[in-house]
XYZ file of C-alpha atoms in Angstrom:
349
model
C -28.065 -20.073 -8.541
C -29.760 -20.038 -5.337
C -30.017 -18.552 -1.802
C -27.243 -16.136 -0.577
C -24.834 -17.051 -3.302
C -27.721 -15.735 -5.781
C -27.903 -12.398 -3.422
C -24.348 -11.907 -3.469
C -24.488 -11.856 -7.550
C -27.168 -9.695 -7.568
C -26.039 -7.377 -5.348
C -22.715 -6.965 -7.575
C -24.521 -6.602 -10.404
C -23.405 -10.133 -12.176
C -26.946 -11.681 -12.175
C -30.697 -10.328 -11.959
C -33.011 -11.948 -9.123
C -35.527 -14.569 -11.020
C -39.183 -13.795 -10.372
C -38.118 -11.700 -7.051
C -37.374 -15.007 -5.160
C -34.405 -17.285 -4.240
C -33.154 -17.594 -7.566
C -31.126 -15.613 -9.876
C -29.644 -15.732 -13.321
C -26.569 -14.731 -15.493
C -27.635 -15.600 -18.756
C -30.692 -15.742 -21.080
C -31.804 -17.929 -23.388
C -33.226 -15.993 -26.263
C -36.423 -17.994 -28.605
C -37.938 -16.331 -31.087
C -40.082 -17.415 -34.894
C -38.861 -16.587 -37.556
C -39.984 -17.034 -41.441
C -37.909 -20.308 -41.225
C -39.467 -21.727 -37.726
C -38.003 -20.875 -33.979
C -34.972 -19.705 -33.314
C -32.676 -20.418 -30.465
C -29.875 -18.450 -28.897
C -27.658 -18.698 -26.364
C -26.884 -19.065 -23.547
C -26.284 -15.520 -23.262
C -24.121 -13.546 -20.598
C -26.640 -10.925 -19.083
C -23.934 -8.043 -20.291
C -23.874 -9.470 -23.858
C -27.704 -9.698 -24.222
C -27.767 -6.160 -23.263
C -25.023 -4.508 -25.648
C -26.400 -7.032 -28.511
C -29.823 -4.821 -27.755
C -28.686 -1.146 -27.482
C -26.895 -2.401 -31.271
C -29.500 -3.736 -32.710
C -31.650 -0.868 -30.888
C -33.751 -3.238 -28.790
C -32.735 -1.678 -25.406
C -35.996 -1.156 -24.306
C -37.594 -4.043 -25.289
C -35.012 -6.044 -23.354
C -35.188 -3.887 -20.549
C -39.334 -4.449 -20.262
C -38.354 -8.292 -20.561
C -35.734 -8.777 -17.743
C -37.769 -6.438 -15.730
C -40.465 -8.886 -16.382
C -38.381 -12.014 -15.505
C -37.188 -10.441 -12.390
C -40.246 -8.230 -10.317
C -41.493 -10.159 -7.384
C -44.555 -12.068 -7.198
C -47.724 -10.765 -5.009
C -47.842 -13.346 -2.044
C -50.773 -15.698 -2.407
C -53.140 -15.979 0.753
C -50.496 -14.294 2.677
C -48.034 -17.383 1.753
C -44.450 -16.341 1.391
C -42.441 -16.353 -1.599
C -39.134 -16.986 -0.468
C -39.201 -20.616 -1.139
C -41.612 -22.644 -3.443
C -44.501 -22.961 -1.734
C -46.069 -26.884 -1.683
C -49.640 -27.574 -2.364
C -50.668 -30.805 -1.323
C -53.258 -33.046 -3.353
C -56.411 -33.969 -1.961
C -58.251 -36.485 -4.602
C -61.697 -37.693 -3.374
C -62.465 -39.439 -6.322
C -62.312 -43.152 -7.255
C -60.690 -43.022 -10.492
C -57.628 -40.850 -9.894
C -54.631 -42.359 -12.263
C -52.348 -42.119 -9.049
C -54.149 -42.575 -5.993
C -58.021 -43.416 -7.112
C -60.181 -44.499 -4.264
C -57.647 -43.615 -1.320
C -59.164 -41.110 -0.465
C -62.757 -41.309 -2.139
C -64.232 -40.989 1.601
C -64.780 -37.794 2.520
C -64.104 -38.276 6.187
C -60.663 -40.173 5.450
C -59.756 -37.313 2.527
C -60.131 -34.614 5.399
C -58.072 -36.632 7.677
C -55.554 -37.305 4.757
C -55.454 -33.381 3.939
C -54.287 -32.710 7.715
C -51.879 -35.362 7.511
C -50.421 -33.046 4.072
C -50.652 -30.104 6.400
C -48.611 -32.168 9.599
C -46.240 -32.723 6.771
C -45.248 -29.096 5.683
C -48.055 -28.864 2.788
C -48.316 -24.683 2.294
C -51.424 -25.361 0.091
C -54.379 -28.247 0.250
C -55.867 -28.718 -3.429
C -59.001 -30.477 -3.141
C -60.543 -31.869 -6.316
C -63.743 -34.265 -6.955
C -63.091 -35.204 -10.926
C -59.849 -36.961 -12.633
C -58.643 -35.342 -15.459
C -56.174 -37.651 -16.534
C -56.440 -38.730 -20.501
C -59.499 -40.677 -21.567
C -60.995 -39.574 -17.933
C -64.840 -39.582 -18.397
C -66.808 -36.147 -16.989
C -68.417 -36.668 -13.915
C -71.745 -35.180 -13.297
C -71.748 -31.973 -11.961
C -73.725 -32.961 -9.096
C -71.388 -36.086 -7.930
C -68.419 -33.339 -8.080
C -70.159 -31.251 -5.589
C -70.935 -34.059 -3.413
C -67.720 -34.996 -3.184
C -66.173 -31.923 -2.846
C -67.732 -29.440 -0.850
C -68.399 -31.376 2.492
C -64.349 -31.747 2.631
C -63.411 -28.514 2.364
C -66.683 -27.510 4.633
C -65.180 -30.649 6.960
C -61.361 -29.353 6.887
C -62.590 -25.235 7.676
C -64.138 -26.844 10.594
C -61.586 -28.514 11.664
C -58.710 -26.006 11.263
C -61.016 -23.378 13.042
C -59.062 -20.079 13.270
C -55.825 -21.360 11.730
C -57.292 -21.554 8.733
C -55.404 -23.656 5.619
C -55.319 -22.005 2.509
C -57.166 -24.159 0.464
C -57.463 -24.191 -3.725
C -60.404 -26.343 -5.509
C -59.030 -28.548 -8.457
C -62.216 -27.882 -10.787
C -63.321 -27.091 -14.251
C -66.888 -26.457 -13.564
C -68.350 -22.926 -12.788
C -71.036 -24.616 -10.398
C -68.376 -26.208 -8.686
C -66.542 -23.049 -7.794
C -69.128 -21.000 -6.707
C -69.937 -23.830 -4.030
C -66.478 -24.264 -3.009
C -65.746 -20.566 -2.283
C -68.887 -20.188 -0.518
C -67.883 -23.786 1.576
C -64.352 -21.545 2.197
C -61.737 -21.949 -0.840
C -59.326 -19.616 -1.451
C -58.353 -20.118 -4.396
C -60.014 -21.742 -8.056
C -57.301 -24.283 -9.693
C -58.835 -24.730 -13.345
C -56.941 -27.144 -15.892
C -58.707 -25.547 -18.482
C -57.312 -22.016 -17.549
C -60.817 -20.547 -17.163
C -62.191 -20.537 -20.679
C -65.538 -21.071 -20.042
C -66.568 -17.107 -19.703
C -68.690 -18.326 -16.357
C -65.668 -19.381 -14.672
C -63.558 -16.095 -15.486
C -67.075 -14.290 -14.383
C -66.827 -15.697 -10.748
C -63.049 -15.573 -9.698
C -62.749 -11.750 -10.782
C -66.237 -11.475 -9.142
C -64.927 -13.353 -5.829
C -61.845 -11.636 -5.736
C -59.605 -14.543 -5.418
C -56.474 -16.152 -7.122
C -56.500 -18.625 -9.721
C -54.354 -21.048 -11.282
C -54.720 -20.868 -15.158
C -53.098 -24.566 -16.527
C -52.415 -25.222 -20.407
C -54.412 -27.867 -21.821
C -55.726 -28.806 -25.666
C -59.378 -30.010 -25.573
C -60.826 -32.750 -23.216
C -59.263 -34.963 -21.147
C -61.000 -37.821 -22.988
C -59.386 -36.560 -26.866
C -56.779 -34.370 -25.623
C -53.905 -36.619 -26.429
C -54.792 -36.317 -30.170
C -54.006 -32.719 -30.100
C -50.355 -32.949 -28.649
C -49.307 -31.722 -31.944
C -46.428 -28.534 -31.768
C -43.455 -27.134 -33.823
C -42.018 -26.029 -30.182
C -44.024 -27.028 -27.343
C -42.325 -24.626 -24.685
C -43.091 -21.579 -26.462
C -46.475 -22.815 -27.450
C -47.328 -23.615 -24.323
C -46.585 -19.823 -23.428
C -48.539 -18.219 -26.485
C -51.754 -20.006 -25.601
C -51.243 -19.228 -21.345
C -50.919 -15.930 -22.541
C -54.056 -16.396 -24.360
C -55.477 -17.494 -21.177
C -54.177 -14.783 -19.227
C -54.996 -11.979 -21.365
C -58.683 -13.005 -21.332
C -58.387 -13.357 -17.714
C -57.440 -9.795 -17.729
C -60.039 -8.375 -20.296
C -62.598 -10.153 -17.755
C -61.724 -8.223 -14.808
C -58.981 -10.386 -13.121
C -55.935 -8.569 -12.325
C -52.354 -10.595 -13.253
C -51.482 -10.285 -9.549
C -53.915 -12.905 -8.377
C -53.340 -15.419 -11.923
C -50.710 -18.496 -11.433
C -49.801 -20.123 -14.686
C -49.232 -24.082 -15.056
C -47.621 -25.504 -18.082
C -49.775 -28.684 -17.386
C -47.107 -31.123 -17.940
C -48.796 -34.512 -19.204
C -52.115 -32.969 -20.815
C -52.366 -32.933 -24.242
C -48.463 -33.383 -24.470
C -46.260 -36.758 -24.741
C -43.043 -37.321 -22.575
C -41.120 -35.633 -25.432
C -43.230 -32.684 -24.823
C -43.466 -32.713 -21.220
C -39.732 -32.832 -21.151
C -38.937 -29.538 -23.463
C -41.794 -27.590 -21.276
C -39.811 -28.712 -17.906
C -36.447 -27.267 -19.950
C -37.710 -24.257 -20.264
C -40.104 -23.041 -17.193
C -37.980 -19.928 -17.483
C -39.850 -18.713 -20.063
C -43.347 -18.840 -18.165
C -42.028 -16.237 -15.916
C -41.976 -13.701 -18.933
C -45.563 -13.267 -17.993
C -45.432 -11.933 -14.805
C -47.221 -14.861 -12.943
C -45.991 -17.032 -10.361
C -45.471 -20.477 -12.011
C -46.840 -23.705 -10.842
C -45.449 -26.809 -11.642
C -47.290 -30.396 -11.367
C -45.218 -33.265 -12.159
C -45.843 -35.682 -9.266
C -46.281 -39.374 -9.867
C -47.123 -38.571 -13.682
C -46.955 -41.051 -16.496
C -43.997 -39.906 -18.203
C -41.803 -40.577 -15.308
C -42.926 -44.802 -15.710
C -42.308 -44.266 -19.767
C -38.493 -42.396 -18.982
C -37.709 -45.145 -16.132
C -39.225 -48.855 -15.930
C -42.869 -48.520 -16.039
C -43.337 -47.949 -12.403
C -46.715 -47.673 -11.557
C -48.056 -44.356 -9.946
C -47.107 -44.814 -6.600
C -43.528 -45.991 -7.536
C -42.809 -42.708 -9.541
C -41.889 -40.994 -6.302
C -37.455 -40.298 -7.216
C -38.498 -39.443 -10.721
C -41.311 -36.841 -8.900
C -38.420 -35.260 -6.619
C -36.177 -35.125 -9.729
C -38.399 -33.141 -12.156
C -39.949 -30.988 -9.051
C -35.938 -30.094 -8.331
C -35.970 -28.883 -12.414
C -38.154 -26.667 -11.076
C -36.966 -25.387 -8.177
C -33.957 -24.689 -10.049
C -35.445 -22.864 -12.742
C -37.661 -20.586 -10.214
C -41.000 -22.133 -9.901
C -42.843 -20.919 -6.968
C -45.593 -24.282 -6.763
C -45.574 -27.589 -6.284
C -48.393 -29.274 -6.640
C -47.290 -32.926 -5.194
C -49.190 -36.027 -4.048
C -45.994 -37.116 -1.629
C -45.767 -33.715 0.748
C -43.222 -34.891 3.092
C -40.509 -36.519 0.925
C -40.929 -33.164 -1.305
C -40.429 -30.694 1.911
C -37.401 -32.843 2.442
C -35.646 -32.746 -0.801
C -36.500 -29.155 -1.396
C -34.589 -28.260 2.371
C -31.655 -30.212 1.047
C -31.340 -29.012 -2.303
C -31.772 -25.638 -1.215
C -28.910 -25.504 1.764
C -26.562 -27.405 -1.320
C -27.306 -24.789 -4.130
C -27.657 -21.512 -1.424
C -23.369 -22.789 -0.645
C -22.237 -23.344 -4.999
């Protein structure tokens, strides 16, 4: 549920507020291994969960779980958190699988990112290499030449208002220069593994968004290989997050991405977008990037990229529903749109 009708619940005690935000829930969905594999339950009823716990004396444990589910997110960049917030994708590459050579120039990719801002974007995610499957790497140096004159271009620009503004890179080099050209925050679809990367953001201070992914983007396909891909797709965040943590970055400034489409098929990518509720177990805001991806074509008729746009809204809607505070999105204003509507619908059920 959604909006006042959510407050209203919460307030009588029927439902607990999801992630702090908009949202709120009246049942859990509990997954668990077991010798014999996973194990689902429910839905549960909120008041069942908890007298099933204080029997089985797991009262506490519960308790540290929904409180987890339920505390409110820090704001990020002094963005509020009483709506998902939409980041808007800036690609100045040539070889993006949606949009590849649109924007390749930096002048017309500044342009294009205040276009994205005219059009409600919250966020501007700038990024100089594709990391779609069988992507090559592109030299280090071509990334930052690329990269860094558009965010240096779009700071000048903005002057004081000042767009927040996250850097879609893997590359340690690559961050450095972009915070010192004015980023705000790192966006890293390897989650910051490379101790380097980890080394700067708790060094700079600034957010990050940790994404699940299995290898390379040129082999990472091969390894899309689970017994339950939303609760592996947790474990190994947590993984990420953890060694976030030991590093020096504090959980307060980590996002989490399930990575939908990287190093999962459209089986996968559909049991992760069933589930986002379980990402919120680890105390992270949750962002979610499902526009124009390939699964949407393979579920639908093929549709190239830029035809994937009603299959976008529909999965990015999943997520809304289910609490996720990011949407990373190539098509800003259709997404402000649907959001507005589906929020005034679900804020009168």
């Amino acid at each position: 549920m959604w909006g006042e009708s959510a407050a209203r619940l919460v307030a009588a005690g029927t439902a607990r507020p999801l992630a702090g935000g908009p949202a709120a829930f009246t049942t859990i969905e509990i997954v668990a291994r077991s010798r014999d594999g996973v194990l689902l339950a429910g839905p549960v009823p909120l008041a069942e969960a908890v007298r099933w716990a204080e029997q089985d004396g797991l009262a506490a444990t519960l308790a540290t779980e929904l409180d987890a589910l339920s505390a409110p997110r820090p704001s990020l960049c002094g963005l509020p958190q009483d709506r998902p917030l939409v980041m808007g994708i800036v690609n100045v590459t040539p070889d993006s699988f949606s949009d590849g050579g649109d924007f390749a120039d930096g002048a017309i990719a500044i342009d294009h990112a205040f276009e994205l801002l005219m059009q409600g974007a919250d966020i501007l995610d700038i990024g100089g290499e594709s990391t779609r499957p069988g992507a090559d790497p592109v030299p280090v140096e071509e990334e930052l030449r690329r990269v860094v004159p558009v965010i240096e271009g779009i700071r000048r620009r903005a002057g004081a208002k000042r767009p927040v503004i996250s850097v879609d890179t893997r590359r340690p080099d690559v961050m450095r220069a972009a915070l010192d050209a004015g980023a705000d925050i790192i966006n890293d679809v390897t989650g910051l593994k490379d101790p380097e990367s980890r080394r700067i953001v708790a060094e700079a201070g600034v957010p990050a968004m940790l994404m699940h992914m299995r290898g390379e983007p040129q082999s990472m396909q091969g390894e899309a290989v689970y017994d339950f891909s939303p609760l592996q797709v947790l474990e190994e965040l947590e993984e990420r997050v953890l060694e976030a943590e030991r590093d020096g970055i504090a959980r307060a400034r980590m996002i989490v991405d399930p990575g939908v489409g990287f190093a999962k098929n459209a089986t996968h990518n559909l049991e992760v977008l069933a589930r986002l509720g379980l990402l919120h177990g680890l105390g992270c805001p949750v962002l979610l990037g499902v526009s124009r991806k390939r699964f949407i074509g393979l579920l639908s008729r093929e549709e190239p990229a830029k035809q994937r746009v009603p299959g976008s809204l529909a999965a990015a809607l999943a997520g809304m529903e289910q609490g996720v505070q990011i949407l990373r999105v190539h098509d800003v204003a259709e997404t402000v749109q649907a959001l507005k509507i589906w929020a005034a619908v679900a804020g009168e059920r």
